[in-house]
mmCIF file of C-alpha atoms in Angstrom:
data_model
loop_
_atom_site.group_PDB
_atom_site.id
_atom_site.type_symbol
_atom_site.label_atom_id
_atom_site.label_comp_id
_atom_site.label_asym_id
_atom_site.label_seq_id
_atom_site.Cartn_x
_atom_site.Cartn_y
_atom_site.Cartn_z
ATOM 1 C CA MET A 1100 0.017 -0.010 -0.003
ATOM 2 C CA SER A 1101 1.479 3.349 -0.948
ATOM 3 C CA ARG A 1102 1.185 6.645 0.906
ATOM 4 C CA ASP A 1103 -1.220 7.863 -1.826
ATOM 5 C CA SER A 1104 -3.417 4.803 -1.799
ATOM 6 C CA THR A 1105 -7.207 5.366 -1.695
ATOM 7 C CA SER A 1106 -7.259 2.905 1.163
ATOM 8 C CA LYS A 1107 -5.253 5.339 3.274
ATOM 9 C CA GLU A 1108 -4.917 4.270 6.871
ATOM 10 C CA LEU A 1109 -8.291 5.044 8.471
ATOM 11 C CA ASN A 1110 -9.872 3.366 11.455
ATOM 12 C CA ASP A 1111 -13.586 2.851 12.003
ATOM 13 C CA ALA A 1112 -13.967 6.435 13.246
ATOM 14 C CA GLY A 1113 -12.378 7.788 10.032
ATOM 15 C CA GLU A 1114 -9.176 9.037 11.702
ATOM 16 C CA VAL A 1115 -5.711 8.608 10.356
ATOM 17 C CA ARG A 1116 -3.506 6.728 12.813
ATOM 18 C CA ARG A 1117 0.269 7.399 12.671
ATOM 19 C CA ILE A 1118 2.803 5.531 14.728
ATOM 20 C CA LEU A 1119 6.490 6.556 14.825
ATOM 21 C CA ILE A 1120 9.149 3.877 14.558
ATOM 22 C CA VAL A 1121 12.615 4.754 15.941
ATOM 23 C CA SER A 1122 15.162 2.015 15.584
ATOM 24 C CA HIS A 1123 18.805 1.280 16.329
ATOM 25 C CA THR A 1124 20.407 1.589 12.914
ATOM 26 C CA HIS A 1125 23.371 -0.714 13.263
ATOM 27 C CA ARG A 1126 22.050 -4.035 14.596
ATOM 28 C CA ASP A 1127 20.789 -6.988 12.640
ATOM 29 C CA GLU A 1128 18.044 -7.673 15.163
ATOM 30 C CA ALA A 1129 16.878 -4.037 14.770
ATOM 31 C CA VAL A 1130 16.522 -4.531 11.025
ATOM 32 C CA ALA A 1131 14.351 -7.589 11.547
ATOM 33 C CA ALA A 1132 12.271 -5.849 14.251
ATOM 34 C CA THR A 1133 11.755 -2.766 12.100
ATOM 35 C CA VAL A 1134 10.565 -4.874 9.131
ATOM 36 C CA GLN A 1135 8.149 -6.707 11.461
ATOM 37 C CA VAL A 1136 6.731 -3.499 12.879
ATOM 38 C CA VAL A 1137 6.282 -1.800 9.505
ATOM 39 C CA SER A 1138 4.521 -4.867 8.160
ATOM 40 C CA ALA A 1139 2.211 -5.201 11.151
ATOM 41 C CA LEU A 1140 1.223 -1.519 11.114
ATOM 42 C CA THR A 1141 0.470 -1.389 7.417
ATOM 43 C CA GLN A 1142 -1.536 -4.589 7.623
ATOM 44 C CA ALA A 1143 -3.582 -3.015 10.466
ATOM 45 C CA GLY A 1144 -4.229 0.079 8.367
ATOM 46 C CA VAL A 1145 -1.943 2.334 10.432
ATOM 47 C CA THR A 1146 0.588 4.700 8.891
ATOM 48 C CA PRO A 1147 4.209 4.023 9.867
ATOM 49 C CA VAL A 1148 6.318 7.129 10.325
ATOM 50 C CA MET A 1149 10.122 7.338 10.509
ATOM 51 C CA ASP A 1150 12.619 10.184 10.687
ATOM 52 C CA ALA A 1151 14.873 10.760 7.685
ATOM 53 C CA GLN A 1152 17.911 9.122 9.282
ATOM 54 C CA ASP A 1153 16.120 5.874 10.082
ATOM 55 C CA LEU A 1154 14.264 5.784 6.735
ATOM 56 C CA ASP A 1155 17.461 6.141 4.755
ATOM 57 C CA GLU A 1156 19.193 3.474 6.806
ATOM 58 C CA PHE A 1157 16.357 0.966 6.469
ATOM 59 C CA SER A 1158 15.364 1.742 2.880
ATOM 60 C CA PRO A 1159 17.066 -1.415 1.524
ATOM 61 C CA HIS A 1160 14.831 -3.518 3.804
ATOM 62 C CA ILE A 1161 11.399 -1.821 3.672
ATOM 63 C CA ASP A 1162 9.101 -0.207 1.124
ATOM 64 C CA VAL A 1163 9.635 3.495 1.796
ATOM 65 C CA GLU A 1164 6.430 4.362 -0.111
ATOM 66 C CA GLN A 1165 4.490 2.906 2.847
ATOM 67 C CA ILE A 1166 6.111 5.309 5.296
ATOM 68 C CA GLU A 1167 5.769 8.986 6.060
ATOM 69 C CA ARG A 1168 8.750 11.139 6.982
ATOM 70 C CA LEU A 1169 8.753 12.899 10.332
ATOM 71 C CA GLY A 1170 9.153 16.615 9.902
ATOM 72 C CA THR A 1171 8.354 16.500 6.168
ATOM 73 C CA ASP A 1172 5.095 14.611 5.722
ATOM 74 C CA VAL A 1173 3.979 14.719 9.351
ATOM 75 C CA SER A 1174 4.837 16.538 12.586
ATOM 76 C CA ALA A 1175 5.409 14.983 16.001
ATOM 77 C CA THR A 1176 2.127 16.483 17.236
ATOM 78 C CA GLN A 1177 0.240 14.244 14.777
ATOM 79 C CA LEU A 1178 1.670 11.036 16.126
ATOM 80 C CA GLU A 1179 -0.312 8.642 18.283
ATOM 81 C CA VAL A 1180 2.583 6.794 19.874
ATOM 82 C CA ALA A 1181 6.222 5.858 19.166
ATOM 83 C CA ILE A 1182 7.612 2.305 19.083
ATOM 84 C CA VAL A 1183 11.329 2.446 19.838
ATOM 85 C CA LEU A 1184 13.497 -0.532 18.977
ATOM 86 C CA GLY A 1185 16.893 -0.484 20.707
ATOM 87 C CA GLY A 1186 18.417 0.311 24.060
ATOM 88 C CA ASP A 1187 18.232 3.371 26.299
ATOM 89 C CA GLY A 1188 20.269 5.415 23.833
ATOM 90 C CA THR A 1189 17.703 4.866 21.106
ATOM 91 C CA ILE A 1190 14.921 5.860 23.493
ATOM 92 C CA LEU A 1191 16.788 9.040 24.352
ATOM 93 C CA ARG A 1192 17.044 9.782 20.610
ATOM 94 C CA ALA A 1193 13.309 9.266 20.332
ATOM 95 C CA ALA A 1194 12.687 11.612 23.219
ATOM 96 C CA GLU A 1195 14.742 14.223 21.390
ATOM 97 C CA LEU A 1196 12.703 13.789 18.215
ATOM 98 C CA LEU A 1197 9.462 14.078 20.170
ATOM 99 C CA ARG A 1198 10.394 17.048 22.350
ATOM 100 C CA GLY A 1199 7.406 19.377 22.687
ATOM 101 C CA SER A 1200 4.799 16.861 21.648
ATOM 102 C CA GLU A 1201 2.541 14.619 23.762
ATOM 103 C CA CYS A 1202 3.453 11.462 21.882
ATOM 104 C CA PRO A 1203 4.233 8.621 24.375
ATOM 105 C CA ILE A 1204 7.142 6.228 23.874
ATOM 106 C CA VAL A 1205 6.999 2.423 24.041
ATOM 107 C CA GLY A 1206 10.522 1.020 24.312
ATOM 108 C CA VAL A 1207 11.393 -2.493 23.094
ATOM 109 C CA ASN A 1208 14.797 -3.469 24.457
ATOM 110 C CA LEU A 1209 17.342 -4.685 21.909
ATOM 111 C CA GLY A 1210 20.264 -3.548 24.024
ATOM 112 C CA HIS A 1211 21.782 -4.581 27.341
ATOM 113 C CA VAL A 1212 20.089 -3.251 30.499
ATOM 114 C CA GLY A 1213 17.507 -1.118 28.627
ATOM 115 C CA PHE A 1214 16.095 0.382 31.829
ATOM 116 C CA LEU A 1215 13.818 2.743 29.945
ATOM 117 C CA ALA A 1216 12.459 0.001 27.748
ATOM 118 C CA GLU A 1217 9.057 -1.396 28.617
ATOM 119 C CA MET A 1218 9.278 -4.706 26.710
ATOM 120 C CA GLU A 1219 11.947 -7.184 25.534
ATOM 121 C CA SER A 1220 12.538 -8.174 21.909
ATOM 122 C CA TYR A 1221 10.787 -11.528 22.353
ATOM 123 C CA ASP A 1222 7.642 -9.562 23.270
ATOM 124 C CA LEU A 1223 7.570 -7.584 20.053
ATOM 125 C CA ALA A 1224 4.442 -9.182 18.521
ATOM 126 C CA THR A 1225 2.535 -8.673 21.808
ATOM 127 C CA THR A 1226 3.817 -5.130 21.989
ATOM 128 C CA ILE A 1227 2.560 -4.277 18.512
ATOM 129 C CA GLU A 1228 -0.832 -5.851 19.218
ATOM 130 C CA ARG A 1229 -1.341 -3.926 22.412
ATOM 131 C CA VAL A 1230 -0.161 -0.654 20.947
ATOM 132 C CA LEU A 1231 -2.660 -1.083 18.092
ATOM 133 C CA ARG A 1232 -5.375 -1.656 20.751
ATOM 134 C CA ARG A 1233 -4.092 1.395 22.681
ATOM 135 C CA ASP A 1234 -3.780 -0.956 25.622
ATOM 136 C CA TYR A 1235 -1.300 0.978 27.703
ATOM 137 C CA THR A 1236 -0.997 3.661 30.368
ATOM 138 C CA VAL A 1237 1.221 6.742 30.208
ATOM 139 C CA GLU A 1238 3.757 8.016 32.778
ATOM 140 C CA GLU A 1239 4.969 11.587 32.755
ATOM 141 C CA ARG A 1240 8.707 11.701 33.281
ATOM 142 C CA LEU A 1241 10.362 14.857 34.627
ATOM 143 C CA THR A 1242 13.001 16.553 32.434
ATOM 144 C CA LEU A 1243 15.531 19.323 33.047
ATOM 145 C CA ASP A 1244 15.939 22.694 31.382
ATOM 146 C CA VAL A 1245 19.682 23.379 31.258
ATOM 147 C CA VAL A 1246 21.362 26.756 30.595
ATOM 148 C CA ALA A 1247 25.105 27.287 30.355
ATOM 149 C CA THR A 1248 26.556 30.812 30.556
ATOM 150 C CA CYS A 1249 30.061 32.278 30.398
ATOM 151 C CA ASN A 1250 30.864 35.887 31.331
ATOM 152 C CA GLY A 1251 27.165 36.612 31.434
ATOM 153 C CA GLU A 1252 26.499 35.324 27.901
ATOM 154 C CA VAL A 1253 24.364 32.226 27.175
ATOM 155 C CA ILE A 1254 26.425 29.605 25.386
ATOM 156 C CA ALA A 1255 23.832 26.810 25.485
ATOM 157 C CA GLU A 1256 20.136 26.304 26.178
ATOM 158 C CA THR A 1257 19.244 22.668 26.178
ATOM 159 C CA TRP A 1258 17.459 19.933 28.137
ATOM 160 C CA ALA A 1259 17.853 16.450 29.535
ATOM 161 C CA LEU A 1260 15.692 13.430 30.362
ATOM 162 C CA ASN A 1261 18.347 11.474 32.243
ATOM 163 C CA GLU A 1262 21.032 13.930 33.237
ATOM 164 C CA ALA A 1263 23.163 16.944 32.435
ATOM 165 C CA SER A 1264 26.823 16.195 33.247
ATOM 166 C CA VAL A 1265 29.641 18.721 33.604
ATOM 167 C CA GLU A 1266 32.848 16.781 32.915
ATOM 168 C CA LYS A 1267 36.575 17.395 32.681
ATOM 169 C CA ARG A 1268 38.339 17.419 29.326
ATOM 170 C CA ARG A 1269 41.849 16.589 30.470
ATOM 171 C CA ARG A 1270 42.604 17.833 33.976
ATOM 172 C CA MET A 1271 40.309 17.661 36.999
ATOM 173 C CA LEU A 1272 37.774 20.458 37.362
ATOM 174 C CA GLU A 1273 37.723 22.941 40.193
ATOM 175 C CA VAL A 1274 34.023 23.605 40.723
ATOM 176 C CA GLU A 1275 31.604 25.419 42.994
ATOM 177 C CA ILE A 1276 28.251 23.666 43.370
ATOM 178 C CA GLY A 1277 25.200 25.635 44.364
ATOM 179 C CA ILE A 1278 21.536 25.261 45.095
ATOM 180 C CA ASP A 1279 18.961 28.039 44.687
ATOM 181 C CA GLY A 1280 21.682 30.563 43.947
ATOM 182 C CA LEU A 1281 23.657 29.858 47.118
ATOM 183 C CA PRO A 1282 27.083 28.097 47.142
ATOM 184 C CA VAL A 1283 27.124 24.772 48.876
ATOM 185 C CA SER A 1284 30.676 23.522 48.398
ATOM 186 C CA THR A 1285 33.870 23.890 46.348
ATOM 187 C CA PHE A 1286 36.147 21.023 45.373
ATOM 188 C CA ALA A 1287 38.111 19.320 42.616
ATOM 189 C CA CYS A 1288 36.434 16.507 40.744
ATOM 190 C CA ASP A 1289 36.166 14.672 37.438
ATOM 191 C CA GLY A 1290 32.699 16.114 37.013
ATOM 192 C CA MET A 1291 29.169 16.554 38.332
ATOM 193 C CA VAL A 1292 25.948 14.827 37.323
ATOM 194 C CA LEU A 1293 22.633 16.726 37.561
ATOM 195 C CA ALA A 1294 20.003 14.048 37.176
ATOM 196 C CA THR A 1295 16.283 13.337 37.198
ATOM 197 C CA PRO A 1296 14.705 10.339 38.928
ATOM 198 C CA THR A 1297 14.657 8.670 35.496
ATOM 199 C CA GLY A 1298 18.389 9.294 35.246
ATOM 200 C CA SER A 1299 19.069 7.961 38.744
ATOM 201 C CA THR A 1300 19.564 4.466 37.219
ATOM 202 C CA ALA A 1301 21.910 5.771 34.517
ATOM 203 C CA TYR A 1302 25.103 7.863 34.799
ATOM 204 C CA ALA A 1303 24.191 9.116 38.324
ATOM 205 C CA PHE A 1304 23.932 5.484 39.482
ATOM 206 C CA SER A 1305 27.383 4.707 38.088
ATOM 207 C CA ALA A 1306 28.757 7.759 39.923
ATOM 208 C CA GLY A 1307 27.408 6.455 43.257
ATOM 209 C CA GLY A 1308 24.091 8.263 43.392
ATOM 210 C CA PRO A 1309 20.868 6.865 44.929
ATOM 211 C CA VAL A 1310 18.138 5.096 42.937
ATOM 212 C CA VAL A 1311 15.095 7.348 43.019
ATOM 213 C CA TRP A 1312 11.648 6.063 42.109
ATOM 214 C CA PRO A 1313 10.260 7.728 38.945
ATOM 215 C CA THR A 1314 7.211 8.990 40.865
ATOM 216 C CA VAL A 1315 9.334 11.039 43.227
ATOM 217 C CA LYS A 1316 9.532 14.741 42.348
ATOM 218 C CA ALA A 1317 13.193 15.398 42.841
ATOM 219 C CA MET A 1318 16.522 16.376 41.273
ATOM 220 C CA LEU A 1319 19.970 14.833 42.032
ATOM 221 C CA MET A 1320 23.413 16.330 42.203
ATOM 222 C CA VAL A 1321 26.098 13.597 42.172
ATOM 223 C CA PRO A 1322 29.864 14.291 42.213
ATOM 224 C CA ILE A 1323 32.186 12.207 40.046
ATOM 225 C CA ALA A 1324 35.414 11.236 41.828
ATOM 226 C CA ALA A 1325 35.455 14.343 44.050
ATOM 227 C CA HIS A 1326 38.538 15.264 46.061
ATOM 228 C CA ALA A 1327 36.585 16.450 49.099
ATOM 229 C CA LEU A 1328 35.576 15.509 52.578
ATOM 230 C CA PHE A 1329 31.965 16.206 51.679
ATOM 231 C CA ASP A 1330 31.303 14.464 48.419
ATOM 232 C CA ARG A 1331 27.866 12.949 49.042
ATOM 233 C CA PRO A 1332 25.050 13.044 46.460
ATOM 234 C CA LEU A 1333 22.392 15.726 47.103
ATOM 235 C CA VAL A 1334 18.688 15.395 46.460
ATOM 236 C CA THR A 1335 16.488 18.469 46.169
ATOM 237 C CA GLY A 1336 12.880 19.285 45.409
ATOM 238 C CA THR A 1337 11.697 20.192 41.936
ATOM 239 C CA ASP A 1338 11.396 23.912 42.812
ATOM 240 C CA SER A 1339 15.158 24.192 43.270
ATOM 241 C CA GLU A 1340 17.829 25.319 40.848
ATOM 242 C CA LEU A 1341 21.071 23.300 40.694
ATOM 243 C CA SER A 1342 24.276 24.982 39.535
ATOM 244 C CA VAL A 1343 27.834 23.979 38.756
ATOM 245 C CA ARG A 1344 30.446 26.731 38.224
ATOM 246 C CA ILE A 1345 33.813 25.922 36.753
ATOM 247 C CA LEU A 1346 36.079 28.234 38.736
ATOM 248 C CA PRO A 1347 37.916 30.882 36.668
ATOM 249 C CA GLU A 1348 41.293 29.656 37.896
ATOM 250 C CA ASN A 1349 40.577 26.175 36.551
ATOM 251 C CA ILE A 1350 43.294 24.830 34.208
ATOM 252 C CA GLY A 1351 41.600 23.869 30.937
ATOM 253 C CA PRO A 1352 37.959 23.737 29.881
ATOM 254 C CA GLY A 1353 35.165 21.352 30.734
ATOM 255 C CA VAL A 1354 32.314 19.947 28.682
ATOM 256 C CA LEU A 1355 28.559 19.775 29.200
ATOM 257 C CA TRP A 1356 26.766 16.642 28.031
ATOM 258 C CA CYS A 1357 22.990 16.267 28.106
ATOM 259 C CA ASP A 1358 21.832 12.619 27.933
ATOM 260 C CA GLY A 1359 25.172 11.829 26.293
ATOM 261 C CA ARG A 1360 23.794 13.347 23.037
ATOM 262 C CA ARG A 1361 24.126 17.147 23.171
ATOM 263 C CA ARG A 1362 27.556 18.607 23.870
ATOM 264 C CA THR A 1363 28.771 22.099 24.744
ATOM 265 C CA GLU A 1364 32.328 23.230 25.451
ATOM 266 C CA LEU A 1365 32.627 25.028 28.811
ATOM 267 C CA PRO A 1366 35.470 27.526 29.215
ATOM 268 C CA ALA A 1367 36.786 28.271 32.699
ATOM 269 C CA GLY A 1368 34.295 30.483 34.497
ATOM 270 C CA SER A 1369 31.255 28.867 32.899
ATOM 271 C CA ILE A 1370 28.138 28.216 34.956
ATOM 272 C CA VAL A 1371 25.642 25.438 34.244
ATOM 273 C CA ARG A 1372 22.172 25.772 35.780
ATOM 274 C CA ALA A 1373 19.445 23.141 35.735
ATOM 275 C CA ARG A 1374 15.782 23.457 36.717
ATOM 276 C CA THR A 1375 12.793 21.165 36.170
ATOM 277 C CA SER A 1376 11.170 21.721 32.788
ATOM 278 C CA SER A 1377 7.522 22.309 32.024
ATOM 279 C CA GLN A 1378 7.896 19.720 29.209
ATOM 280 C CA SER A 1379 7.857 16.103 30.268
ATOM 281 C CA VAL A 1380 8.617 12.967 28.390
ATOM 282 C CA ARG A 1381 5.727 10.488 28.181
ATOM 283 C CA ILE A 1382 6.544 6.807 28.650
ATOM 284 C CA ALA A 1383 3.842 4.308 27.675
ATOM 285 C CA ARG A 1384 3.594 1.404 30.058
ATOM 286 C CA LEU A 1385 2.189 -1.961 28.984
ATOM 287 C CA ASN A 1386 2.909 -3.685 32.288
ATOM 288 C CA ALA A 1387 1.580 -2.935 35.713
ATOM 289 C CA ALA A 1388 4.731 -4.177 37.412
ATOM 290 C CA GLU A 1389 6.043 -2.037 40.235
ATOM 291 C CA PHE A 1390 9.316 -0.190 39.820
ATOM 292 C CA SER A 1391 10.756 -2.522 42.501
ATOM 293 C CA ASN A 1392 10.262 -5.456 40.150
ATOM 294 C CA ARG A 1393 11.907 -3.634 37.244
ATOM 295 C CA LEU A 1394 14.899 -2.785 39.498
ATOM 296 C CA VAL A 1395 15.283 -6.460 40.454
ATOM 297 C CA GLN A 1396 14.916 -7.695 36.841
ATOM 298 C CA LYS A 1397 17.136 -5.129 35.120
ATOM 299 C CA PHE A 1398 19.976 -5.275 37.669
ATOM 300 C CA HIS A 1399 19.554 -9.008 38.465
ATOM 301 C CA LEU A 1400 19.321 -8.273 42.143
ATOM 302 C CA PRO A 1401 19.315 -11.246 44.568
ATOM 303 C CA VAL A 1402 15.983 -11.619 46.387
ATOM 304 C CA SER A 1403 16.925 -14.858 48.210
ATOM 305 C CA GLY A 1404 18.934 -15.329 51.385
ATOM 306 C CA TRP A 1405 22.292 -17.037 51.287
ATOM 307 C CA ARG A 1406 20.600 -20.363 52.077
ATOM 308 C CA GLY A 1407 18.599 -20.003 48.865
ATOM 309 C CA ALA A 1408 15.161 -19.479 50.399
ATOM 310 C CA ARG A 1409 13.134 -16.570 49.061
ATOM 311 C CA ARG A 1410 12.368 -14.076 51.809
ATOM 312 C CA GLU A 1411 8.691 -13.715 52.588
ATOM 313 C CA GLY A 1412 7.135 -10.581 51.138
ATOM 314 C CA THR A 1413 9.746 -10.082 48.396
ATOM 315 C CA VAL A 1414 8.916 -9.958 44.662
#
């Protein structure tokens, strides 16, 4: 069926249904999964949508005439839902494509941990079926608005779903961290992670930060290898502003990364400020499992005593 077909994708109510497909572009299993999703959607009378990068990558494997281009044929605000095939990095790319829209994301894990992903690759057929039935709930995930300035001039205005990290380039950074415009501490470190609860299981976790349930309204500030007596992670409310200032006497620049995707060079004297954003990322949930269960499954946590017996009351 072509995009111009008279049997254009209409449901019983006469509406056009469009579902975005975002896929990892360099994995064999992603190719197979993408072909399966495109086929299932078109057979169900739903319009598949892909961004230009994905469509070009997968054009040898799919009929591009069946697919609309995001940003050319259709905008993100016209999408019903996004099916993301890959790991957390692919989901972060989808969140970037969908910024400013209300389109929810269903993640199908083709990676390693895939903490943001809702389903595993062996559940793909079930995932497609339930998405077509709109059989899911939606979680609103907090994001950060991030502004970097130097000498009073804005050098970056960006955002993050997981974290904004201020990192060294070569030498350690001398930083001053602050909350709500007030300095809290000064020390040398490899960097600082400013994270959301969603990001608490990502870079912030690797840096020694706490795991924060997604439903908690909070922001995290986690030092990376700090040379300080007080180097504990800090957790604030969502009304706070977090700041990291690279001291002017610092030797060499730093770098700002947001979700490991958006990069800004930070000269000495730069200040990075992060606040909660009014724009959330919507994650579609197909399972009613508690976050505790996801934590156990994704990190393979032991829930049995050393004698092997499962403790009463555990998952």
